[in-house]
Short mmCIF file of C-alpha atoms in Angstrom, two decimals:
data_model
loop_
_atom_site.label_atom_id
_atom_site.label_comp_id
_atom_site.label_asym_id
_atom_site.label_seq_id
_atom_site.Cartn_x
_atom_site.Cartn_y
_atom_site.Cartn_z
CA UNK A 1 -4.66 -25.14 14.68
CA UNK A 2 -3.70 -26.40 11.29
CA UNK A 3 -3.83 -30.06 12.60
CA UNK A 4 -6.69 -29.96 15.03
CA UNK A 5 -8.87 -27.14 14.02
CA UNK A 6 -8.78 -25.52 17.49
CA UNK A 7 -6.28 -23.18 19.12
CA UNK A 8 -6.71 -24.58 22.58
CA UNK A 9 -8.90 -26.93 24.61
CA UNK A 10 -10.09 -26.54 28.10
CA UNK A 11 -9.40 -29.50 30.46
CA UNK A 12 -10.95 -29.77 33.93
CA UNK A 13 -8.48 -30.15 36.65
CA UNK A 14 -10.23 -33.25 37.87
CA UNK A 15 -9.50 -35.02 34.53
CA UNK A 16 -5.77 -34.40 34.94
CA UNK A 17 -4.02 -37.52 36.43
CA UNK A 18 -0.47 -36.28 36.20
CA UNK A 19 1.70 -33.47 34.72
CA UNK A 20 5.13 -33.71 33.11
CA UNK A 21 7.50 -31.21 31.66
CA UNK A 22 9.27 -32.64 28.71
CA UNK A 23 12.82 -31.29 28.49
CA UNK A 24 12.64 -30.56 24.72
CA UNK A 25 9.12 -29.41 24.27
CA UNK A 26 9.22 -26.42 21.93
CA UNK A 27 6.97 -23.48 21.51
CA UNK A 28 7.15 -22.44 17.91
CA UNK A 29 5.61 -19.00 17.00
CA UNK A 30 4.76 -19.01 13.29
CA UNK A 31 3.82 -16.36 10.68
CA UNK A 32 0.49 -18.10 10.24
CA UNK A 33 -1.68 -20.62 11.94
CA UNK A 34 -0.73 -19.54 15.42
CA UNK A 35 1.69 -21.20 17.72
CA UNK A 36 2.85 -24.85 17.44
CA UNK A 37 3.56 -27.00 20.47
CA UNK A 38 5.61 -30.18 20.11
CA UNK A 39 8.92 -31.81 20.33
CA UNK A 40 11.49 -31.75 17.58
CA UNK A 41 12.04 -34.94 15.63
CA UNK A 42 14.41 -33.95 12.82
CA UNK A 43 16.11 -30.96 11.18
CA UNK A 44 15.88 -31.07 7.42
CA UNK A 45 17.72 -29.21 4.72
CA UNK A 46 16.52 -29.47 1.13
CA UNK A 47 15.10 -32.96 1.73
CA UNK A 48 18.06 -34.21 3.68
CA UNK A 49 17.97 -34.93 7.42
CA UNK A 50 20.80 -33.23 9.18
CA UNK A 51 19.93 -34.19 12.78
CA UNK A 52 17.56 -36.40 14.74
CA UNK A 53 18.64 -35.79 18.25
CA UNK A 54 16.83 -32.84 20.09
CA UNK A 55 19.93 -31.00 21.20
CA UNK A 56 21.54 -31.31 17.77
CA UNK A 57 18.27 -30.18 16.14
CA UNK A 58 18.17 -27.11 18.44
CA UNK A 59 21.80 -26.21 17.73
CA UNK A 60 21.08 -26.42 13.94
CA UNK A 61 17.99 -24.27 14.46
CA UNK A 62 20.02 -21.62 16.36
CA UNK A 63 22.60 -21.74 13.55
CA UNK A 64 20.38 -21.35 10.56
CA UNK A 65 17.31 -19.42 11.78
CA UNK A 66 18.82 -15.92 12.16
CA UNK A 67 20.25 -16.08 8.57
CA UNK A 68 16.83 -17.30 7.19
CA UNK A 69 15.02 -14.44 8.95
CA UNK A 70 17.42 -11.94 7.39
CA UNK A 71 16.75 -13.40 4.00
CA UNK A 72 13.01 -13.16 4.74
CA UNK A 73 13.21 -9.49 5.56
CA UNK A 74 15.32 -8.85 2.54
CA UNK A 75 12.82 -10.69 0.27
CA UNK A 76 9.99 -8.58 1.82
CA UNK A 77 11.99 -5.41 1.22
CA UNK A 78 12.40 -6.33 -2.43
CA UNK A 79 8.70 -7.19 -2.89
CA UNK A 80 7.36 -4.28 -1.04
CA UNK A 81 9.82 -1.36 -1.41
CA UNK A 82 11.90 -2.07 -4.54
CA UNK A 83 9.03 -3.20 -6.71
CA UNK A 84 6.81 -0.48 -5.31
CA UNK A 85 9.35 2.19 -6.09
CA UNK A 86 9.52 0.90 -9.74
CA UNK A 87 5.71 0.82 -10.02
CA UNK A 88 5.47 4.43 -8.67
CA UNK A 89 7.87 5.82 -11.24
CA UNK A 90 5.93 3.93 -13.98
CA UNK A 91 2.59 5.19 -12.67
CA UNK A 92 3.99 8.80 -12.47
CA UNK A 93 5.08 8.60 -16.09
CA UNK A 94 1.67 7.17 -17.13
CA UNK A 95 -0.11 10.06 -15.39
CA UNK A 96 2.13 12.60 -17.14
CA UNK A 97 0.94 11.18 -20.43
CA UNK A 98 -2.70 11.41 -19.33
CA UNK A 99 -2.16 14.91 -18.11
CA UNK A 100 -0.55 16.01 -21.39
CA UNK A 101 -3.50 14.48 -23.26
CA UNK A 102 -6.10 16.39 -21.18
CA UNK A 103 -4.24 19.73 -21.34
CA UNK A 104 -2.79 19.76 -24.83
CA UNK A 105 -4.72 17.02 -26.72
CA UNK A 106 -3.81 13.73 -28.37
CA UNK A 107 -0.82 13.73 -30.62
CA UNK A 108 0.30 17.22 -29.40
CA UNK A 109 4.05 17.94 -29.01
CA UNK A 110 3.60 17.71 -25.24
CA UNK A 111 1.82 14.55 -25.44
CA UNK A 112 4.40 13.00 -27.75
CA UNK A 113 7.18 13.92 -25.53
CA UNK A 114 5.32 12.54 -22.41
CA UNK A 115 4.52 9.32 -24.41
CA UNK A 116 8.18 8.87 -25.33
CA UNK A 117 9.21 9.42 -21.74
CA UNK A 118 6.75 6.89 -20.66
CA UNK A 119 7.94 4.24 -23.13
CA UNK A 120 11.48 4.93 -21.94
CA UNK A 121 10.51 4.60 -18.26
CA UNK A 122 8.51 1.43 -18.99
CA UNK A 123 11.55 -0.17 -20.72
CA UNK A 124 13.74 0.70 -17.76
CA UNK A 125 11.07 -0.54 -15.34
CA UNK A 126 10.79 -3.91 -17.12
CA UNK A 127 14.58 -4.39 -16.85
CA UNK A 128 14.67 -3.32 -13.23
CA UNK A 129 11.74 -5.65 -12.39
CA UNK A 130 13.40 -8.56 -14.10
CA UNK A 131 16.60 -7.98 -11.97
CA UNK A 132 14.43 -7.67 -8.82
CA UNK A 133 12.47 -10.91 -9.59
CA UNK A 134 15.75 -12.72 -10.21
CA UNK A 135 17.07 -11.41 -6.86
CA UNK A 136 13.94 -12.53 -5.15
CA UNK A 137 14.38 -16.08 -6.54
CA UNK A 138 17.98 -16.21 -5.38
CA UNK A 139 16.74 -15.07 -1.90
CA UNK A 140 14.11 -17.79 -2.03
CA UNK A 141 16.43 -20.52 -3.02
CA UNK A 142 18.84 -19.52 -0.18
CA UNK A 143 16.04 -19.42 2.54
CA UNK A 144 13.71 -22.21 1.54
CA UNK A 145 14.39 -25.83 2.20
CA UNK A 146 15.26 -25.60 5.88
CA UNK A 147 12.68 -26.96 8.23
CA UNK A 148 11.86 -28.50 11.67
CA UNK A 149 10.03 -31.87 11.78
CA UNK A 150 7.83 -31.63 14.87
CA UNK A 151 5.73 -34.15 16.71
CA UNK A 152 2.69 -33.14 18.82
CA UNK A 153 1.72 -34.76 22.11
CA UNK A 154 -0.72 -36.94 20.19
CA UNK A 155 1.89 -38.13 17.80
CA UNK A 156 1.02 -36.02 14.80
CA UNK A 157 3.98 -34.93 12.65
CA UNK A 158 4.36 -31.53 11.05
CA UNK A 159 7.30 -30.00 9.06
CA UNK A 160 7.53 -26.31 9.71
CA UNK A 161 9.62 -24.30 7.29
CA UNK A 162 12.21 -22.02 9.00
CA UNK A 163 10.91 -19.15 6.91
CA UNK A 164 7.57 -19.51 8.69
CA UNK A 165 9.04 -19.43 12.22
CA UNK A 166 9.17 -16.14 14.04
CA UNK A 167 10.76 -17.53 17.13
CA UNK A 168 11.00 -20.83 18.98
CA UNK A 169 12.11 -21.80 22.42
CA UNK A 170 12.36 -24.88 24.76
CA UNK A 171 10.02 -23.54 27.41
CA UNK A 172 10.98 -26.10 30.04
CA UNK A 173 14.65 -25.48 29.57
CA UNK A 174 14.51 -21.71 30.07
CA UNK A 175 16.08 -20.09 33.11
CA UNK A 176 15.22 -16.52 34.26
CA UNK A 177 17.48 -15.00 31.65
CA UNK A 178 16.02 -17.10 28.95
CA UNK A 179 12.47 -16.21 29.89
CA UNK A 180 13.47 -12.53 30.06
CA UNK A 181 14.98 -12.84 26.62
CA UNK A 182 11.67 -14.12 25.25
CA UNK A 183 9.71 -11.33 26.77
CA UNK A 184 12.01 -8.75 25.55
CA UNK A 185 12.01 -10.17 22.07
CA UNK A 186 8.29 -10.17 22.01
CA UNK A 187 8.13 -6.56 23.39
CA UNK A 188 10.50 -5.38 20.65
CA UNK A 189 8.39 -7.16 18.01
CA UNK A 190 5.22 -5.69 19.40
CA UNK A 191 6.51 -2.11 19.27
CA UNK A 192 8.44 -2.31 15.98
CA UNK A 193 6.79 -5.04 13.87
CA UNK A 194 3.87 -5.16 11.55
CA UNK A 195 0.70 -7.09 12.35
CA UNK A 196 -0.01 -10.58 11.09
CA UNK A 197 -2.72 -13.26 11.39
CA UNK A 198 -5.54 -10.69 10.89
CA UNK A 199 -4.00 -8.33 13.40
CA UNK A 200 -4.14 -10.97 16.13
CA UNK A 201 -0.33 -11.35 16.34
CA UNK A 202 2.75 -9.41 15.47
CA UNK A 203 3.26 -5.75 16.25
CA UNK A 204 1.47 -2.35 16.26
CA UNK A 205 4.13 -0.16 14.63
CA UNK A 206 1.90 0.92 11.74
CA UNK A 207 -0.71 2.10 14.17
CA UNK A 208 1.89 3.96 16.34
CA UNK A 209 3.36 5.54 13.38
CA UNK A 210 0.02 6.66 11.94
CA UNK A 211 -1.05 8.07 15.20
CA UNK A 212 2.11 10.01 15.77
CA UNK A 213 2.10 11.39 12.14
CA UNK A 214 -1.57 12.34 12.37
CA UNK A 215 -1.06 14.07 15.69
CA UNK A 216 1.90 16.08 14.38
CA UNK A 217 0.04 17.07 11.19
CA UNK A 218 -3.00 18.07 13.12
CA UNK A 219 -0.87 20.08 15.56
CA UNK A 220 0.73 22.04 12.75
CA UNK A 221 -2.51 22.55 11.07
CA UNK A 222 -4.78 23.38 13.98
CA UNK A 223 -2.65 25.19 16.55
CA UNK A 224 -2.16 28.42 14.40
CA UNK A 225 -5.78 28.48 13.39
CA UNK A 226 -6.93 27.78 16.92
CA UNK A 227 -4.77 30.43 18.48
CA UNK A 228 -5.87 33.05 15.98
CA UNK A 229 -9.51 32.07 16.34
CA UNK A 230 -9.30 32.26 20.20
CA UNK A 231 -7.60 35.74 19.92
CA UNK A 232 -10.31 36.94 17.56
CA UNK A 233 -13.18 35.67 19.68
CA UNK A 234 -11.81 36.98 22.90
CA UNK A 235 -10.39 40.34 21.77
CA UNK A 236 -12.25 41.43 18.67
CA UNK A 237 -15.55 39.61 18.00
CA UNK A 238 -18.72 41.32 18.91
CA UNK A 239 -21.41 39.52 20.74
CA UNK A 240 -24.03 38.06 18.54
CA UNK A 241 -25.74 34.72 17.42
CA UNK A 242 -22.69 33.60 15.42
CA UNK A 243 -20.30 34.14 18.35
CA UNK A 244 -22.63 32.44 20.76
CA UNK A 245 -23.05 29.38 18.48
CA UNK A 246 -19.25 29.17 18.16
CA UNK A 247 -18.76 29.43 22.00
CA UNK A 248 -21.33 26.63 22.49
CA UNK A 249 -19.55 24.44 20.01
CA UNK A 250 -16.11 25.16 21.67
CA UNK A 251 -17.69 24.22 25.05
CA UNK A 252 -19.11 21.05 23.67
CA UNK A 253 -15.71 20.10 22.18
CA UNK A 254 -13.97 20.80 25.43
CA UNK A 255 -16.58 18.82 27.46
CA UNK A 256 -17.13 15.68 25.31
CA UNK A 257 -14.42 12.92 24.82
CA UNK A 258 -13.05 12.96 21.39
CA UNK A 259 -13.88 9.18 20.96
CA UNK A 260 -17.57 10.13 21.21
CA UNK A 261 -17.24 12.54 18.31
CA UNK A 262 -15.28 9.94 16.42
CA UNK A 263 -17.99 7.26 16.90
CA UNK A 264 -20.66 9.81 15.99
CA UNK A 265 -18.88 10.76 12.92
CA UNK A 266 -18.41 7.10 11.94
#
């Protein structure tokens, strides 16, 4: 897509004169811009060409790509979790200062104590952030610089950094086990990974996790009240307009799909 501006192109069968299956045609699934289809021309490392033969290029890819992906995950963990943890502590200290100001007034002993704690937390946070950013730079230097030089069927060249490659495989060389391996890899990514490319690729784990957590929370919150309300309505409540209205509402809830209520509420 980044070279042609289109993800695919329909071709009429009558316009196809022949079909071929290049042995080293690669399918490259990337973090962005969708899939890339082409043949490998070279494997580069920090500006140096390490291989130009397809088989040698593929072996170097298999050697370096797993380590690069581990470094990418480590970098994301540093950027999202480690930096996020530091920022949460800093924000907690800042809110404590604000709370002391609202409760006890500016320059009160409680405010001065909270302000001193905030300055101490900020100093520690700046030191920790400096260490994290230095570690991120080390990870970037270790992972960047590796890339595949690919050539499309129309002859266009594109260097794809290994950090951008999710997976690649020589589709025409795969046997049954190889195809099953690609299928399993994609399935695991779909169930455990995060979405990418505007939710058009990647996984659905955040959606699964959110649904499970919401269901558990709603079960813990709703079941006790629902059981108690049912016992009250069935055993103790006297007939009247309020009980009738509640029974009608319960019947509506039981008879209408929840998605309808969700759309109505939206």
